PDB file of C-alpha atoms and ligand atoms in Angstrom:
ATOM      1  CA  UNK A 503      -0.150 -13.553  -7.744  1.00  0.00           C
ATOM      2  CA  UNK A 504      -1.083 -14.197 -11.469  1.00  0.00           C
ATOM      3  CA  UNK A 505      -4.450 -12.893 -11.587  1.00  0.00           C
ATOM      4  CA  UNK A 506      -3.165 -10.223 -14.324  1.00  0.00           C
ATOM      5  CA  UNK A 507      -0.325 -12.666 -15.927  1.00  0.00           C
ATOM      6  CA  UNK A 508       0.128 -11.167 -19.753  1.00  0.00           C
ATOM      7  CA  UNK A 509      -2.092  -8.516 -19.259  1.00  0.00           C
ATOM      8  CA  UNK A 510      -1.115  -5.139 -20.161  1.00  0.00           C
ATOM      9  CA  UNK A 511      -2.960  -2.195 -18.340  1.00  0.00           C
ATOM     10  CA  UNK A 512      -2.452   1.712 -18.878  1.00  0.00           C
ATOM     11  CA  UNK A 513      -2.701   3.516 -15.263  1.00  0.00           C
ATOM     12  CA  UNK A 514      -3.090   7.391 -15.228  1.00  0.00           C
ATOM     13  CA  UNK A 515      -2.238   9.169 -12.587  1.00  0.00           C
ATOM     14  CA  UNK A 516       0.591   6.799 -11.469  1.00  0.00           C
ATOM     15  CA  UNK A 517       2.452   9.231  -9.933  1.00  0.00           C
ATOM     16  CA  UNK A 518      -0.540   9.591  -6.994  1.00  0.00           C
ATOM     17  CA  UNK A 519      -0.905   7.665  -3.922  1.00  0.00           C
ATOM     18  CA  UNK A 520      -3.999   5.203  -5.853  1.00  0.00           C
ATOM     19  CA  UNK A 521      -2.322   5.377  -9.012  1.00  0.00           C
ATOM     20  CA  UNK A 522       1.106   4.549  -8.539  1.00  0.00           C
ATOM     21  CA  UNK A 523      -0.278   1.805  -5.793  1.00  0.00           C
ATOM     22  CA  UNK A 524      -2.356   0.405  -8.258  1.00  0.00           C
ATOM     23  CA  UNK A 525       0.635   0.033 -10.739  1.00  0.00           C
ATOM     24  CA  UNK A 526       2.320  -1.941  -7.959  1.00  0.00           C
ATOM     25  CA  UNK A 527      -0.665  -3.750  -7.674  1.00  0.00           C
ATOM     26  CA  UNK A 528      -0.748  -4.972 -11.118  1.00  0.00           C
ATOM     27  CA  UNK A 529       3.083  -5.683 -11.275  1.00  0.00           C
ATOM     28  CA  UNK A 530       2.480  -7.964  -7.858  1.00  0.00           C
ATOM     29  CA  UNK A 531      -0.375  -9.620  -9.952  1.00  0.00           C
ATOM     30  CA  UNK A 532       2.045 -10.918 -12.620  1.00  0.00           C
ATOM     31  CA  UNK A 533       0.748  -8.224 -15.192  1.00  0.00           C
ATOM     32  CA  UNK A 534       2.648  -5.539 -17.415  1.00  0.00           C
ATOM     33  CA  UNK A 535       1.523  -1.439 -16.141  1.00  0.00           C
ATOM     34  CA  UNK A 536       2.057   1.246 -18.227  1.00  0.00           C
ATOM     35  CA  UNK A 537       2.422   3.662 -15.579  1.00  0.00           C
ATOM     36  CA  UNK A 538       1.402   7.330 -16.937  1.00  0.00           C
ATOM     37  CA  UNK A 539       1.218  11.228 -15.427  1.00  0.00           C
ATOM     38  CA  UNK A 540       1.941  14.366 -16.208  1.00  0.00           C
ATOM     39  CA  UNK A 541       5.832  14.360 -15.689  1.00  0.00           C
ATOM     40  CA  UNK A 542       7.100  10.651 -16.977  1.00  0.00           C
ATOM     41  CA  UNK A 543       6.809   8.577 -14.045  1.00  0.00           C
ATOM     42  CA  UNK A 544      10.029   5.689 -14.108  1.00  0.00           C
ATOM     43  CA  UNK A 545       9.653   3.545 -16.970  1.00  0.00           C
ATOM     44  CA  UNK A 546       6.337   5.545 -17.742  1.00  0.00           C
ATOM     45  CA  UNK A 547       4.839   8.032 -20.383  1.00  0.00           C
ATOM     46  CA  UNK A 548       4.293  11.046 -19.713  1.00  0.00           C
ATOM     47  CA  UNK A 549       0.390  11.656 -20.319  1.00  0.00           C
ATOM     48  CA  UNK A 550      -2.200  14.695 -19.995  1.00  0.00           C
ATOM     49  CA  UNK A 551      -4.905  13.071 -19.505  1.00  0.00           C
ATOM     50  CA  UNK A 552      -6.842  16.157 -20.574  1.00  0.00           C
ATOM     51  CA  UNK A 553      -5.255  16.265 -24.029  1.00  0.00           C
ATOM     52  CA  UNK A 554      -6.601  14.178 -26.949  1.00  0.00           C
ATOM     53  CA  UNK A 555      -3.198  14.231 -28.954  1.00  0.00           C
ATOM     54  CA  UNK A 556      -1.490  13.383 -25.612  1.00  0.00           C
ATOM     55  CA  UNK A 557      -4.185  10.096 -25.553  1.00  0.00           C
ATOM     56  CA  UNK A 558      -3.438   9.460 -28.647  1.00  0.00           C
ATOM     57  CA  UNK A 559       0.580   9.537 -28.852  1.00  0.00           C
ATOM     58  CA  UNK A 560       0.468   7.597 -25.566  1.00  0.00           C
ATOM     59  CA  UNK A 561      -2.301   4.839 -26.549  1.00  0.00           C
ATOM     60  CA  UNK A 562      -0.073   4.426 -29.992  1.00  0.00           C
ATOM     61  CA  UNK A 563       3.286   3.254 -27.858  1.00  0.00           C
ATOM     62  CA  UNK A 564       1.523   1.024 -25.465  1.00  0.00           C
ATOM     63  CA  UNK A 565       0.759  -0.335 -29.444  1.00  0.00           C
ATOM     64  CA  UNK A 566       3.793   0.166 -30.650  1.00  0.00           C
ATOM     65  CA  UNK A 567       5.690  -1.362 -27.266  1.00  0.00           C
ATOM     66  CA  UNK A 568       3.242  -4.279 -26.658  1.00  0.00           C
ATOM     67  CA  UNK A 569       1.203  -5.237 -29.364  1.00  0.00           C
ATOM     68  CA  UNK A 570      -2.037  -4.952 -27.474  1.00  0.00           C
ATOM     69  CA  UNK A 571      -3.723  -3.304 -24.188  1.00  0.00           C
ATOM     70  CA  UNK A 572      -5.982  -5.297 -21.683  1.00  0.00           C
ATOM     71  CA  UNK A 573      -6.135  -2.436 -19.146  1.00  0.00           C
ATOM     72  CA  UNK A 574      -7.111   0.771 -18.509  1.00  0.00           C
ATOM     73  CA  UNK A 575      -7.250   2.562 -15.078  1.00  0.00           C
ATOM     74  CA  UNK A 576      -8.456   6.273 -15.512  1.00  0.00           C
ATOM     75  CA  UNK A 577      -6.938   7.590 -11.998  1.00  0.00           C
ATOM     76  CA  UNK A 578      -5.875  10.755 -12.842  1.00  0.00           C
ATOM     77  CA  UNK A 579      -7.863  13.515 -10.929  1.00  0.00           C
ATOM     78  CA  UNK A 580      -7.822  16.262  -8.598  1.00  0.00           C
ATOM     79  CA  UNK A 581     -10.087  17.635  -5.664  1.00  0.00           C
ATOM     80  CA  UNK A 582     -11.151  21.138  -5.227  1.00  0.00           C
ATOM     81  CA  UNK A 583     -12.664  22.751  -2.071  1.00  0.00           C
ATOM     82  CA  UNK A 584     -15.766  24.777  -2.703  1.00  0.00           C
ATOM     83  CA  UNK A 585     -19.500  25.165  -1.882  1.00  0.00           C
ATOM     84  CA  UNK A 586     -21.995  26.328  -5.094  1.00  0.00           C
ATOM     85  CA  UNK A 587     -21.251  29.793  -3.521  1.00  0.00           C
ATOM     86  CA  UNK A 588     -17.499  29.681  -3.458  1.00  0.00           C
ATOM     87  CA  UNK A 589     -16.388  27.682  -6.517  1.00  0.00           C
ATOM     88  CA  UNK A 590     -15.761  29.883  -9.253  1.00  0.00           C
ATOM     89  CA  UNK A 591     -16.166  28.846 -13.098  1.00  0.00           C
ATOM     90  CA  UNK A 592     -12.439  28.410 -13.741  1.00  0.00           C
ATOM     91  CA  UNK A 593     -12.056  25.773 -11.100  1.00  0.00           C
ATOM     92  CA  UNK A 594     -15.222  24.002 -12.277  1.00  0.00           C
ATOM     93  CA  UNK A 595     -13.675  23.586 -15.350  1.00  0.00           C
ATOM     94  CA  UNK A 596     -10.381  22.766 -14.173  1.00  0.00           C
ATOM     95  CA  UNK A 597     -12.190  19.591 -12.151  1.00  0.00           C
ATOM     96  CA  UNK A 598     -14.407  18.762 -14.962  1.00  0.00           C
ATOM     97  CA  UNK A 599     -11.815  19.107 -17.050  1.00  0.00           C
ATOM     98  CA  UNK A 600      -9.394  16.387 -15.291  1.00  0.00           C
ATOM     99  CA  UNK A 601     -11.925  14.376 -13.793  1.00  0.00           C
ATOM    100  CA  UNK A 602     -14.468  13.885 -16.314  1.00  0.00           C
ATOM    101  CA  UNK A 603     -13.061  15.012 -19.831  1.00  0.00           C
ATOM    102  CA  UNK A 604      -9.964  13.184 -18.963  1.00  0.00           C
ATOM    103  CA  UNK A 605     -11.868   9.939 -18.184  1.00  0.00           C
ATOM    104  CA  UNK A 606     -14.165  10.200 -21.353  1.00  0.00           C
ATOM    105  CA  UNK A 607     -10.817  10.883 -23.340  1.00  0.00           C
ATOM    106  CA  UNK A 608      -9.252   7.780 -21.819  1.00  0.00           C
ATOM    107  CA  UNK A 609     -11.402   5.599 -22.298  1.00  0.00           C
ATOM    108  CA  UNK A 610     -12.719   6.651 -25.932  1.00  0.00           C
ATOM    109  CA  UNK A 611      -8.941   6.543 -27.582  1.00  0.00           C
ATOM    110  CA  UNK A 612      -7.975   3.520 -25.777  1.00  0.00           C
ATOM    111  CA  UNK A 613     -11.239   1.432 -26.997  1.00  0.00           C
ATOM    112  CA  UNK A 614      -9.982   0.561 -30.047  1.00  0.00           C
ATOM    113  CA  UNK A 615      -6.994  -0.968 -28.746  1.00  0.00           C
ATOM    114  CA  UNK A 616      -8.688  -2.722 -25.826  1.00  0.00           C
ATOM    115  CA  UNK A 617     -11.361  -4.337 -27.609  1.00  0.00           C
ATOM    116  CA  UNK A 618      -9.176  -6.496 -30.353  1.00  0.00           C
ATOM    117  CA  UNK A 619      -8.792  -8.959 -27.515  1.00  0.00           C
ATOM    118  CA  UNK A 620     -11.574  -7.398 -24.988  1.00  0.00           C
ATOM    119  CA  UNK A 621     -10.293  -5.907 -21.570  1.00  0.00           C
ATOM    120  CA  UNK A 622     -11.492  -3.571 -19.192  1.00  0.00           C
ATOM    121  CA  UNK A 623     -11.583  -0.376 -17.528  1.00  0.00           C
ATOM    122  CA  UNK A 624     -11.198   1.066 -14.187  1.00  0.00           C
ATOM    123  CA  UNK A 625     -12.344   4.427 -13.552  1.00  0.00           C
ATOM    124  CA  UNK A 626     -11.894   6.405 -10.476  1.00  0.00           C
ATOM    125  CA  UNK A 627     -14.809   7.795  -9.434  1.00  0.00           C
ATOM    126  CA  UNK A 628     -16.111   8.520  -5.592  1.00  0.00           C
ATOM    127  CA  UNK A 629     -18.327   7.766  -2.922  1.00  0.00           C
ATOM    128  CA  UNK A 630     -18.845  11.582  -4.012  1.00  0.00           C
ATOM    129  CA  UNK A 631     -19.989  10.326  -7.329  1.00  0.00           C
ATOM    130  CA  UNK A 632     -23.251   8.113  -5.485  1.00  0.00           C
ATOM    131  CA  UNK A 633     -23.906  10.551  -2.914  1.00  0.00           C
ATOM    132  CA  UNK A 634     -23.564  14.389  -2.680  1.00  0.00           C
ATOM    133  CA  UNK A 635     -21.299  16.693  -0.874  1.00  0.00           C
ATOM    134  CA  UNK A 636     -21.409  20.702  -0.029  1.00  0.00           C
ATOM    135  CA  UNK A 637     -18.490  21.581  -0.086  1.00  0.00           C
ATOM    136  CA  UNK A 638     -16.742  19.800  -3.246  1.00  0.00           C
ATOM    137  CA  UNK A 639     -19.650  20.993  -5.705  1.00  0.00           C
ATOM    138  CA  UNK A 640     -17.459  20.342  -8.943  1.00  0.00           C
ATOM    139  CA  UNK A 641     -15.576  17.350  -7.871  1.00  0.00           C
ATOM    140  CA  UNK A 642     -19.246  15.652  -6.960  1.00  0.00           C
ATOM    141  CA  UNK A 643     -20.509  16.799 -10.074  1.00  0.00           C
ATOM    142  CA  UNK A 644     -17.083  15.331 -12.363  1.00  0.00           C
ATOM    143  CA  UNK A 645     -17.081  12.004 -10.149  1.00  0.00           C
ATOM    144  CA  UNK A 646     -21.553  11.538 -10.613  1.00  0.00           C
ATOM    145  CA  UNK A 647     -20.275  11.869 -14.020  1.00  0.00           C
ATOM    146  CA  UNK A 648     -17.448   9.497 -14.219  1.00  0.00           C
ATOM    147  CA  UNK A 649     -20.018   6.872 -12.627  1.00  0.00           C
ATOM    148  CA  UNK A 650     -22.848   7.370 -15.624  1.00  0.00           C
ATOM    149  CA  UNK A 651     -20.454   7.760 -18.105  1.00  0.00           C
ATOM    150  CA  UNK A 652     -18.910   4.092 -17.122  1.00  0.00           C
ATOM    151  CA  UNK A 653     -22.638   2.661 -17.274  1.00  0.00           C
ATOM    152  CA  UNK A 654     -22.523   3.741 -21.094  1.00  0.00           C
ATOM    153  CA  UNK A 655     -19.283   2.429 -21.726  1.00  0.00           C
ATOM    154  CA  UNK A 656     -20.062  -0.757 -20.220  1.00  0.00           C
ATOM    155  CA  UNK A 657     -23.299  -1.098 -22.233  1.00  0.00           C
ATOM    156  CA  UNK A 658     -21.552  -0.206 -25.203  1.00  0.00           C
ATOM    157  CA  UNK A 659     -18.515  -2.692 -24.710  1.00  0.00           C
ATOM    158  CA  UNK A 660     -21.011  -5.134 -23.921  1.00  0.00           C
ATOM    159  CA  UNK A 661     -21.397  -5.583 -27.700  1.00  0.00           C
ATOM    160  CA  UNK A 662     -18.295  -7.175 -28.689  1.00  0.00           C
ATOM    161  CA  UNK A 663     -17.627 -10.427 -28.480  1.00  0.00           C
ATOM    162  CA  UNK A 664     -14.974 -10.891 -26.187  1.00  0.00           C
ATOM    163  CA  UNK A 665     -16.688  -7.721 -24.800  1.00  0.00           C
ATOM    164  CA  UNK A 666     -14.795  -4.346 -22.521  1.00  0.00           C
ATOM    165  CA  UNK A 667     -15.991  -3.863 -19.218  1.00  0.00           C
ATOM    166  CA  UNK A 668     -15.831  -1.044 -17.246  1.00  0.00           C
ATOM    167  CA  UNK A 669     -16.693  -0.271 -13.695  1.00  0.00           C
ATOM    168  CA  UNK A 670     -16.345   2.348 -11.715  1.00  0.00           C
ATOM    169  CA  UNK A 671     -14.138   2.420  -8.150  1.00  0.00           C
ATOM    170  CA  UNK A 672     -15.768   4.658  -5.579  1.00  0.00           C
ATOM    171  CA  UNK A 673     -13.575   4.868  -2.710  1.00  0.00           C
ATOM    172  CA  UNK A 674     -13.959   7.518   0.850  1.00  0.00           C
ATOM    173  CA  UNK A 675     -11.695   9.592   1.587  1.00  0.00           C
ATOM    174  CA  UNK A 676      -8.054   7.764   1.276  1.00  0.00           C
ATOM    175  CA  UNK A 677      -4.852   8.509   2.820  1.00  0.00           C
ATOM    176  CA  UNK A 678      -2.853  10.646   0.254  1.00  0.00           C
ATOM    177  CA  UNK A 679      -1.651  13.914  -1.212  1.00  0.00           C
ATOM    178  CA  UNK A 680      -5.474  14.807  -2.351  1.00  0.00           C
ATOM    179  CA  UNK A 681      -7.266  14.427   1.316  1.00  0.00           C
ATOM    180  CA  UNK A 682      -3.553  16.156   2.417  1.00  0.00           C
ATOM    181  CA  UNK A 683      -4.364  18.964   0.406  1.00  0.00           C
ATOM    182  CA  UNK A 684      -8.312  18.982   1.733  1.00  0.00           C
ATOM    183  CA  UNK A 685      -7.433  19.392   5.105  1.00  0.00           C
ATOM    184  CA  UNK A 686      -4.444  22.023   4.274  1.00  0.00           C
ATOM    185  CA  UNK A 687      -6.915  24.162   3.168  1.00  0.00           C
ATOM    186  CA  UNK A 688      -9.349  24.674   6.284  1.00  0.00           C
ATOM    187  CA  UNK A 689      -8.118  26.209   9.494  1.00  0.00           C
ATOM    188  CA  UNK A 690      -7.375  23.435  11.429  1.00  0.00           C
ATOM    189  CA  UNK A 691      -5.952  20.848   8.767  1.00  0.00           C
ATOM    190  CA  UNK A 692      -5.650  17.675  11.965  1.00  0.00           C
ATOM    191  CA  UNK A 693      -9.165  18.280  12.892  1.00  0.00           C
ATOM    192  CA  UNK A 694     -10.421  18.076   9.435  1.00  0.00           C
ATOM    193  CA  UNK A 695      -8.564  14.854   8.978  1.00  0.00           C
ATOM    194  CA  UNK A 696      -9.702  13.588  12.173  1.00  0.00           C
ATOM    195  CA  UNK A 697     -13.715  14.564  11.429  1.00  0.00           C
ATOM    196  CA  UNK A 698     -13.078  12.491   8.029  1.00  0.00           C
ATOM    197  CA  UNK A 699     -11.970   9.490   9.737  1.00  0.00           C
ATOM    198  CA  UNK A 700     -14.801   9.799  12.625  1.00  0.00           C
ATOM    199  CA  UNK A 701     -17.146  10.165  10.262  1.00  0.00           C
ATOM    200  CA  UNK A 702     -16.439   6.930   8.220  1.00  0.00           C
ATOM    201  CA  UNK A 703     -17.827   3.652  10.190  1.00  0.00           C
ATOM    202  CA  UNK A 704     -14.910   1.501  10.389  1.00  0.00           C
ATOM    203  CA  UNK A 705     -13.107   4.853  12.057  1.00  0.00           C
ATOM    204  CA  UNK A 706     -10.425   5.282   9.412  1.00  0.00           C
ATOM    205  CA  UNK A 707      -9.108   6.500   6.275  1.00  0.00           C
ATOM    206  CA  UNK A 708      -9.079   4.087   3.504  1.00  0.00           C
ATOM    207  CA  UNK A 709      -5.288   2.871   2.292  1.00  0.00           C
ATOM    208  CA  UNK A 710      -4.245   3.518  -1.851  1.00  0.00           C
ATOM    209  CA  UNK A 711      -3.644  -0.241  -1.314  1.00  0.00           C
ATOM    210  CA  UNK A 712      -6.679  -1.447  -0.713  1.00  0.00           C
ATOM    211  CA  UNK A 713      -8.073   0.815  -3.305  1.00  0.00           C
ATOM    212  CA  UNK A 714      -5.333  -1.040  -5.803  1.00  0.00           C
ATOM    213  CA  UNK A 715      -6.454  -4.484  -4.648  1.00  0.00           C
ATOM    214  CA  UNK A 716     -10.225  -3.922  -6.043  1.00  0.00           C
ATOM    215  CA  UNK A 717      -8.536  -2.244  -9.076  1.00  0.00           C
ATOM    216  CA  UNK A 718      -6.749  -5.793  -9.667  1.00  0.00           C
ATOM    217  CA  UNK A 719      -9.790  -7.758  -9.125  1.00  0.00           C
ATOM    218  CA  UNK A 720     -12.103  -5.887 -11.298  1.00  0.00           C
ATOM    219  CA  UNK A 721      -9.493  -5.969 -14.396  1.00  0.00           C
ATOM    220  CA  UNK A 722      -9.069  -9.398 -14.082  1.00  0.00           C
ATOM    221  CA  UNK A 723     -11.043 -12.515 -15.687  1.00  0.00           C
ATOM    222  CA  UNK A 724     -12.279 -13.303 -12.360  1.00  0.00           C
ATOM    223  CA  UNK A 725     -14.290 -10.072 -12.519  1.00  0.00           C
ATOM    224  CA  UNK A 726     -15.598 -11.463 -16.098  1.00  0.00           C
ATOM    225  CA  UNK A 727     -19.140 -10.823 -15.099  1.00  0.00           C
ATOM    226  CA  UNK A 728     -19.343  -7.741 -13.668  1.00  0.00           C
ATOM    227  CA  UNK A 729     -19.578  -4.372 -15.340  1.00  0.00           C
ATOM    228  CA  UNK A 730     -21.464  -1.079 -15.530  1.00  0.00           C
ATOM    229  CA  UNK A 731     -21.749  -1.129 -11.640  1.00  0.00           C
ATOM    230  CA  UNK A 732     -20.450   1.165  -8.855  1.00  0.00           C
ATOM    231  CA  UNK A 733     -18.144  -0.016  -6.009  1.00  0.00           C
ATOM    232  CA  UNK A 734     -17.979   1.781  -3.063  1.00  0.00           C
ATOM    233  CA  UNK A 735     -14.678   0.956  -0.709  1.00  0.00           C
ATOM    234  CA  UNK A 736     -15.408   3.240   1.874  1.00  0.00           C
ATOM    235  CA  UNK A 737     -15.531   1.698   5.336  1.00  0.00           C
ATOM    236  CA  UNK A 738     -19.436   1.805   5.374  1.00  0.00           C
ATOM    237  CA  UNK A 739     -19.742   5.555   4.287  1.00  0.00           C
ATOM    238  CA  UNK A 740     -22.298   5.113   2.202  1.00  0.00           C
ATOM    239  CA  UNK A 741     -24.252   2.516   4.031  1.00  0.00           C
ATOM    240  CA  UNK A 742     -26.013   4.758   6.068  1.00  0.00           C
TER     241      UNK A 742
HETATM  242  N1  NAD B1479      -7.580  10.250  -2.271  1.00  0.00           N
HETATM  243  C1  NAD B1479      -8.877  10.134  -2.012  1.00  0.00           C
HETATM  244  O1  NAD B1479      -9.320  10.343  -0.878  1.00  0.00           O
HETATM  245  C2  NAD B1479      -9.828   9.739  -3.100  1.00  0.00           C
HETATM  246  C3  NAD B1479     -11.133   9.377  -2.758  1.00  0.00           C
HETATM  247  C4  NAD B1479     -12.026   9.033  -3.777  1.00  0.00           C
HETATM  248  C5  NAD B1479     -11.616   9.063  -5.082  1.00  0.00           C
HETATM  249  N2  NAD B1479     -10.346   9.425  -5.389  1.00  0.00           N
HETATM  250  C6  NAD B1479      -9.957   9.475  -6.797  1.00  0.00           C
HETATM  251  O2  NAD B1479      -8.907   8.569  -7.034  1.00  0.00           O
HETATM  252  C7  NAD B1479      -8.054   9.102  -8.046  1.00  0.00           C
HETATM  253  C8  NAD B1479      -6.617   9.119  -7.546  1.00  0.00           C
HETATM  254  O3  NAD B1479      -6.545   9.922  -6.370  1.00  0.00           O
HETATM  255  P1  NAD B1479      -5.209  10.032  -5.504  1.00  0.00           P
HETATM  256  O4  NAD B1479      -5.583   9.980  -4.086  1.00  0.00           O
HETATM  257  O5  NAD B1479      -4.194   9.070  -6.008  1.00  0.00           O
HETATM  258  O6  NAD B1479      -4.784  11.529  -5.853  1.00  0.00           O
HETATM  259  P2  NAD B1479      -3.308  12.141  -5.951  1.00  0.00           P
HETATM  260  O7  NAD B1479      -3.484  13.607  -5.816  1.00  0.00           O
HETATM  261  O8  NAD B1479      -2.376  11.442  -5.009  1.00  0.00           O
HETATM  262  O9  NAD B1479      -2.868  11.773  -7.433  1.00  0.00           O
HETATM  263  C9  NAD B1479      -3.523  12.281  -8.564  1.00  0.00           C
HETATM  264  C10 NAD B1479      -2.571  12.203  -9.729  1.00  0.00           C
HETATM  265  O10 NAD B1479      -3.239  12.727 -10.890  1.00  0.00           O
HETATM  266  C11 NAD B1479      -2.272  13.435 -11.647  1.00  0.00           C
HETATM  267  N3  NAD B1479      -2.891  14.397 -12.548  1.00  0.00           N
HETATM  268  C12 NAD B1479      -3.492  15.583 -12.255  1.00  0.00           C
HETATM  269  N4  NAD B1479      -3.855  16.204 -13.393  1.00  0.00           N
HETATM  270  C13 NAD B1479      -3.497  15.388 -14.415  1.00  0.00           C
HETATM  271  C14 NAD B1479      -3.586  15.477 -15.823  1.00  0.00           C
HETATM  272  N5  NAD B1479      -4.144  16.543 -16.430  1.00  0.00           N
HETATM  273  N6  NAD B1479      -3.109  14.454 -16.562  1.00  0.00           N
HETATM  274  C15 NAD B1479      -2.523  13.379 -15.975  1.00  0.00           C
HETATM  275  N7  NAD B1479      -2.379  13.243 -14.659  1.00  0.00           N
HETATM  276  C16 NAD B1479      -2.867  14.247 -13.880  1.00  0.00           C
HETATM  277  C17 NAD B1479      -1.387  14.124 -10.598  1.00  0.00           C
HETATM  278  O11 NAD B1479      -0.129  14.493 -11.157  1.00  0.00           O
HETATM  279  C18 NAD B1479      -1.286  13.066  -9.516  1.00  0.00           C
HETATM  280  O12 NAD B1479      -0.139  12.256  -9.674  1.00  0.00           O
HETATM  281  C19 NAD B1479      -8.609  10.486  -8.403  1.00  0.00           C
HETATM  282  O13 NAD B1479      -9.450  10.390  -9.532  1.00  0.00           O
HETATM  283  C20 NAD B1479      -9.424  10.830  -7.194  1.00  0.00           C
HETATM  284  O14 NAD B1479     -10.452  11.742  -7.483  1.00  0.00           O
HETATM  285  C21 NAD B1479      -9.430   9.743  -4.428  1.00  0.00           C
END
């Protein structure tokens, strides 16, 4: 219950099914969220995540409000169906743009801040960031980026003395408004959902929660030796 007691953590995305879970997570764990999206989530900021002035106006209240930031989970993101053939420049930028520019924005303008007092970050990648997938060219591309771009974070916060971690979260597909919006786009939207589930070992979709719950752990002091690595939550996807 007080794994995260007087920590403050930023969450993007916190209007999503992992975000907002995860800033329920962190309240449950005794810690202070700064929950953040595009429109102002309650008690939140409003943040683009793809905007450096929005970074910066948002990192300078979570200054100006609490004197110091322990946290950051880069969650924002979006999915977008398409083979090499079928994706079309503008939506490769539009992914890369959230996924990837958006997490190297977050965590470069929140650094400062986090290491005063060290801290560390979550970012959001994907089992489609360790292993590839046809038909989501640009969002595998943005989430193999979000996982190598955490590495040199990590190595780099591994300087400072107390140092900033960061790790990368790769779930399977979870049960949301992004898979939702998967399926809704093929012909038979229940059959898609269905072949996602089969396809995963333990037979299911994975739950924001239990996405959150990792979140928790790796942001906390218990997690104080771990960073630059990959963790797959994904029901033995990527076991095979
Ligand atoms: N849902 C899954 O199956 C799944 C699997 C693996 C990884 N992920 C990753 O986890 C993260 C969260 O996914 P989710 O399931 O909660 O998705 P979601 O669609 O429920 O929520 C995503 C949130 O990101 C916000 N967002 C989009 N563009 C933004 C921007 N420019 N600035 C700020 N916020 C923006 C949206 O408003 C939304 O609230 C994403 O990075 C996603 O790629 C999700």
């Amino acid at each position: 219950m007080s794994q995260l007691k007087d920590k403050v953590v930023l969450v993007t995305g916190a209007a999503g099914a992992i975000g907002s879970a995860v800033v329920e997570a962190v309240r449950a764990a005794g810690g202070t969220a700064i929950a953040t999206d595009l429109s102002k989530p309650a008690g939140g900021l409003v943040l683009d995540v793809t905007s450096e002035e929005s970074w910066q106006g948002a990192i300078a209240q979570a200054e100006r409000d609490h004197g110091r930031l322990d946290g950051l989970v880069n969650g924002a993101g979006i999915a977008a169906v398409g083979s090499i053939e079928k994706t079309d420049f503008a939506t490769w930028r539009r992914v890369l743009s959230i996924n990837l520019d958006g997490t190297f924005l977050g965590c470069k303008y929140a650094f400062p801040l986090l290491r005063k007092k060290g801290g560390a970050i979550v970012n959001l990648s994907s089992v489609l960031g360790l292993i590839g997938g046809p038909n989501l060219t640009a969002y595998t591309a943005s989430k193999g980026g979000v996982s190598l771009l955490t590495k040199s974070v990590a190595l780099h916060g591994a300087r400072y003395k107390p140092p900033v971690r960061c790790n990368a979260v790769c779930p399977a597909f979870v049960d949301g408004a992004m898979v939702d919006g998967i399926a809704d786009g093929t012909r038979d939207p229940k059959a898609v959902k269905q072949k996602l589930a089969f396809d995963i070992p333990l037979g299911r979709l994975g739950q924001p929660a239990e996405v959150a719950g990792l979140c928790v752990y790796l942001l906390s002091d218990e997690a104080a030796f771990i960073t630059g690595a990959d963790f797959p939550i994904d029901g033995g996807l990527t076991a095979r």
